[in-house]
Tab-separated table of C-alpha atoms in Angstrom:
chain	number	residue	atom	x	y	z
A	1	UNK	CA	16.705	-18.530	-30.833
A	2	UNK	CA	18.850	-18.777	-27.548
A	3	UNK	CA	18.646	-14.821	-26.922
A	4	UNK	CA	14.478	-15.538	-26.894
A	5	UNK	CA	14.953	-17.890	-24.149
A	6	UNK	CA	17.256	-16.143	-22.416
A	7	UNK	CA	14.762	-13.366	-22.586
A	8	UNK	CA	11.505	-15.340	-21.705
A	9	UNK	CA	13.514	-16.781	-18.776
A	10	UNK	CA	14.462	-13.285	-17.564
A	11	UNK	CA	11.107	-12.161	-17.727
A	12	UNK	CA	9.758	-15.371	-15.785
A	13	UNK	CA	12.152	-14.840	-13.353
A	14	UNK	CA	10.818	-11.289	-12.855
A	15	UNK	CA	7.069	-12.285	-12.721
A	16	UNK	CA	8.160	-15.097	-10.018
A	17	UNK	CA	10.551	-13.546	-8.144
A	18	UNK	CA	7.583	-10.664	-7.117
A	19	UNK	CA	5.337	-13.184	-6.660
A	20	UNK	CA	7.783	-14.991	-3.926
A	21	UNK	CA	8.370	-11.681	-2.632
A	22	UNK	CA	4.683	-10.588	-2.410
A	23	UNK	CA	3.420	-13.872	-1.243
A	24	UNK	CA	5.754	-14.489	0.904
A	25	UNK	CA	4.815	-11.042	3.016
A	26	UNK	CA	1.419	-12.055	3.185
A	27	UNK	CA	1.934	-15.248	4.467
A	28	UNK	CA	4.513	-13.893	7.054
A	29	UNK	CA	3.253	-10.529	7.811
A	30	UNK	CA	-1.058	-10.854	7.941
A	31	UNK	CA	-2.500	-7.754	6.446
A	32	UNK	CA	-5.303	-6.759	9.259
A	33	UNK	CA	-8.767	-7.339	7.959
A	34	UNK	CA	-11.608	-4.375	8.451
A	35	UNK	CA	-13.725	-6.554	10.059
A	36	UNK	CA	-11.537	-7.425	12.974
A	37	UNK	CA	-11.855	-3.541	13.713
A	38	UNK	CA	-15.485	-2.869	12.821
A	39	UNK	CA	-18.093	-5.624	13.811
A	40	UNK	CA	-20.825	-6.849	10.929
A	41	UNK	CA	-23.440	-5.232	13.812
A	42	UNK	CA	-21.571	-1.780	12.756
A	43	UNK	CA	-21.611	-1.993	9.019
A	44	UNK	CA	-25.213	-3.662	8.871
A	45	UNK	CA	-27.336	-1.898	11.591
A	46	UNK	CA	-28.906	1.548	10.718
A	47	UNK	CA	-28.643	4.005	13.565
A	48	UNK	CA	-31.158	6.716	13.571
A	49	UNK	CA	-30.499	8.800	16.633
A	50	UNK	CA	-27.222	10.851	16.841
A	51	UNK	CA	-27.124	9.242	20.590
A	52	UNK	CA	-27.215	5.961	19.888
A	53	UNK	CA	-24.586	6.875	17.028
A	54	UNK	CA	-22.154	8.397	18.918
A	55	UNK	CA	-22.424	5.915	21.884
A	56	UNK	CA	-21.540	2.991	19.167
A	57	UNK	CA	-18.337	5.054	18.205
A	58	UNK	CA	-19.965	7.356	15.344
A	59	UNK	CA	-20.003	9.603	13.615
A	60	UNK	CA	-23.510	12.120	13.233
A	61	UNK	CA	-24.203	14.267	10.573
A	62	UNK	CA	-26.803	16.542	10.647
A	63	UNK	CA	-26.819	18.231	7.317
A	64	UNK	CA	-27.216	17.343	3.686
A	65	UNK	CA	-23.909	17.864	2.874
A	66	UNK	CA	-20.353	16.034	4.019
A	67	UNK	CA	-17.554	17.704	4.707
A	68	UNK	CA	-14.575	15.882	2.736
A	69	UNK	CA	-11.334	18.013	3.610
A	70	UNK	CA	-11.623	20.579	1.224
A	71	UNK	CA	-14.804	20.427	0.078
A	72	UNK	CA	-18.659	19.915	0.740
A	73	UNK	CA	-20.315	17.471	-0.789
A	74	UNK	CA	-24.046	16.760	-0.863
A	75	UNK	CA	-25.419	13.454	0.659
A	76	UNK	CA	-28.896	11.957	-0.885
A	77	UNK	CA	-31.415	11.470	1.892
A	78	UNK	CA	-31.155	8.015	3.464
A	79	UNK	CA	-33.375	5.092	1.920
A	80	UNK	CA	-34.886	3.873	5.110
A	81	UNK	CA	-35.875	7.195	6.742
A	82	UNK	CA	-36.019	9.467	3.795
A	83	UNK	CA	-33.814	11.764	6.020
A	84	UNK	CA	-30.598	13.892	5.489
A	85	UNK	CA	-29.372	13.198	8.927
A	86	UNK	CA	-27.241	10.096	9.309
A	87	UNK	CA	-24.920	8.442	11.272
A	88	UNK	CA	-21.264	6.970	10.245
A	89	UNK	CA	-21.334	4.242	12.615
A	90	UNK	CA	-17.553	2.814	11.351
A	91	UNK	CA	-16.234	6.430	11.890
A	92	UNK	CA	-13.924	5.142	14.993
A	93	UNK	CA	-13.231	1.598	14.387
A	94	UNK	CA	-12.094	2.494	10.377
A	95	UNK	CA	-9.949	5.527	11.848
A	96	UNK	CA	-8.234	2.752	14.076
A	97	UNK	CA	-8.456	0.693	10.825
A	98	UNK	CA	-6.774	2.830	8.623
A	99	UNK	CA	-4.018	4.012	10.864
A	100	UNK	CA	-3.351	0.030	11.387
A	101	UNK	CA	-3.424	-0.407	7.861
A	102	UNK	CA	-1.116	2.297	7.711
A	103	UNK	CA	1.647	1.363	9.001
A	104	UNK	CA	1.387	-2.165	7.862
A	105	UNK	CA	1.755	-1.139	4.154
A	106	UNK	CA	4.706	1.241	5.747
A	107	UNK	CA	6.350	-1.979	6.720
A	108	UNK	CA	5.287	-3.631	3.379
A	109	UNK	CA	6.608	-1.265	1.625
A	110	UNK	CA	9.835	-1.258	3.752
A	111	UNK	CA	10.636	-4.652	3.134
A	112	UNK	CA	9.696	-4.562	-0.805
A	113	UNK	CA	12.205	-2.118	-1.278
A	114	UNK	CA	15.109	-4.346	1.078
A	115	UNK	CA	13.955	-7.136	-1.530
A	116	UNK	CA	14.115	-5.118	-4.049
A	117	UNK	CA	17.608	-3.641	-3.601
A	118	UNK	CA	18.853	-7.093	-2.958
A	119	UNK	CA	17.850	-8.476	-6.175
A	120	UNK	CA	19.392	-5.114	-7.819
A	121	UNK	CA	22.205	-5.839	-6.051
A	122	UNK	CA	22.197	-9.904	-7.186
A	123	UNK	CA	21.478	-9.404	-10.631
A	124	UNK	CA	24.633	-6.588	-11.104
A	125	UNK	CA	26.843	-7.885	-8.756
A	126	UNK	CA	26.923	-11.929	-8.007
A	127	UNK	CA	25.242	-13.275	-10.645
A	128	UNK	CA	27.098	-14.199	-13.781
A	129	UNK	CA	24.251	-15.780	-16.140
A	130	UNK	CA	22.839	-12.988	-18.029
A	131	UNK	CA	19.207	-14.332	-18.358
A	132	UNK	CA	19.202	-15.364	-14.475
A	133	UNK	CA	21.238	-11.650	-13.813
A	134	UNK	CA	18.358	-9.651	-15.761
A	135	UNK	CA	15.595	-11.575	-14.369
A	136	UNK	CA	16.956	-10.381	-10.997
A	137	UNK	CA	17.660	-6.506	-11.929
A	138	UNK	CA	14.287	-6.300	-13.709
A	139	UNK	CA	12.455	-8.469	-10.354
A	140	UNK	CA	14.227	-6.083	-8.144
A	141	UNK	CA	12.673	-2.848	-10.272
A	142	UNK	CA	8.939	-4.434	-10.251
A	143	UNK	CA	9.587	-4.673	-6.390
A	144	UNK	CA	10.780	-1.243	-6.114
A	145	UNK	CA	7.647	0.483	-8.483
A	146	UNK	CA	4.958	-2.234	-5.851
A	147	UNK	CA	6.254	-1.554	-2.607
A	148	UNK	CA	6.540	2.359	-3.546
A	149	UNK	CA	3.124	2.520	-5.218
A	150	UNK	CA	1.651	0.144	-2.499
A	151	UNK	CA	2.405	3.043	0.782
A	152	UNK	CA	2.873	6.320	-1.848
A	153	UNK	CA	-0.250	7.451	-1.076
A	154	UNK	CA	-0.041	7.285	2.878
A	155	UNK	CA	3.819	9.100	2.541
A	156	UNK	CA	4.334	12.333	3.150
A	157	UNK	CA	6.224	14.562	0.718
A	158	UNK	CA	9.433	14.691	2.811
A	159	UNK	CA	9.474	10.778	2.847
A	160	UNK	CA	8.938	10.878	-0.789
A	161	UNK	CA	11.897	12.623	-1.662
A	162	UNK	CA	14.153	11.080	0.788
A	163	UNK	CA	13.529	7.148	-0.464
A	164	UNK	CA	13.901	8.320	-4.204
A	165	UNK	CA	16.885	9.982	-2.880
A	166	UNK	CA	18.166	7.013	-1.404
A	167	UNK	CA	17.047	4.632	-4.177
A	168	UNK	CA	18.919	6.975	-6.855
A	169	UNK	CA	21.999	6.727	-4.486
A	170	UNK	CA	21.840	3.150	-4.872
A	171	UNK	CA	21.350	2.608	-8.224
A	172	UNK	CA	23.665	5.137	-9.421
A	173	UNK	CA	26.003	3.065	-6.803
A	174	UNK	CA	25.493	-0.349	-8.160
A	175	UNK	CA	26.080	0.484	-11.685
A	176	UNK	CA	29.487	2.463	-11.175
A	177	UNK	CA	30.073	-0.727	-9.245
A	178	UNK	CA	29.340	-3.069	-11.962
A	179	UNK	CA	29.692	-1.101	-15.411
A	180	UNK	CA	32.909	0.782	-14.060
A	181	UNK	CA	34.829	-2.113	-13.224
A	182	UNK	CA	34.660	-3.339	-16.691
């Protein structure tokens, strides 16, 4: 019965421990909010004339079809006009949006993975109760798999390889530490 406790307490302290860690960004470090770069005007007016598009920060399409990187794809006539020519009128503001956004979840990211390793390092290293030890190596994994599936997306390959790099250094690192001492 004690090794079910120990194990329900290791998995609470997993659950809470990323919840500290998670809440505790957003609290500290505000995520910016789309509508601080594009106004409700933007997002709710229609704008029927590629002038008046492009003068709002834009974006005018003429044809039926979007180009999406590597690929067209086809655009259904607007509702209002019954046209295939419309206008993007976030294009700007969610380009300065996203590149915001960006490098917040870069920094996210950044300091999930400090938490992270610092549990790790806890649960192998300082702390002696086993429940309280694997609650902190299995919090410190959940914060490594969020913070690296939270920016993956937005890194490039080279990044990629170089924090898996690193975090395999480290791991591999804290367990000849701790299992190699014994």
């Amino acid at each position: 019965m004690s090794k079910i406790k120990e194990i329900i307490l290791a998995l609470a302290i997993v659950v809470v421990l990323n919840l500290f860690f998670n809440y505790g960004v957003f609290t500290f470090y505000k995520e910016p909010k789309f509508e601080n770069f594009c106004s409700a005007e933007l997002t709710q007016k229609v704008y029927t004339e590629k002038a008046s598009c492009e003068a709002v920060g834009g974006r005018w399409y003429e044809s039926n079809q979007v180009n999406y990187g590597d690929r067209m794809v086809p655009v259904k006539p607007m509702p209002q006009t019954g046209e295939t020519s419309w206008c993007d009128s976030t294009d700007k503001c969610r380009k300065d949006y996203d590149t915001v956004r960006n490098v917040y979840n870069r920094n996210v990211f950044i300091i999930l993975i400090v938490l992270g390793l610092i549990s790790l390092g806890l649960g192998l290293l300082v702390i002696s109760a086993s429940a309280v030890a694997n609650g902190f190596l299995g919090g410190g994994l959940l914060s490594l798999i969020v913070g690296t599936v939270r920016y993956w997306s937005d890194m490039n390959e080279y990044l990629r390889f170089i924090v898996l790099g690193i975090a395999l250094a480290m791991l591999i690192w804290l367990g000849y530490k701790k299992f190699n001492s014994k």
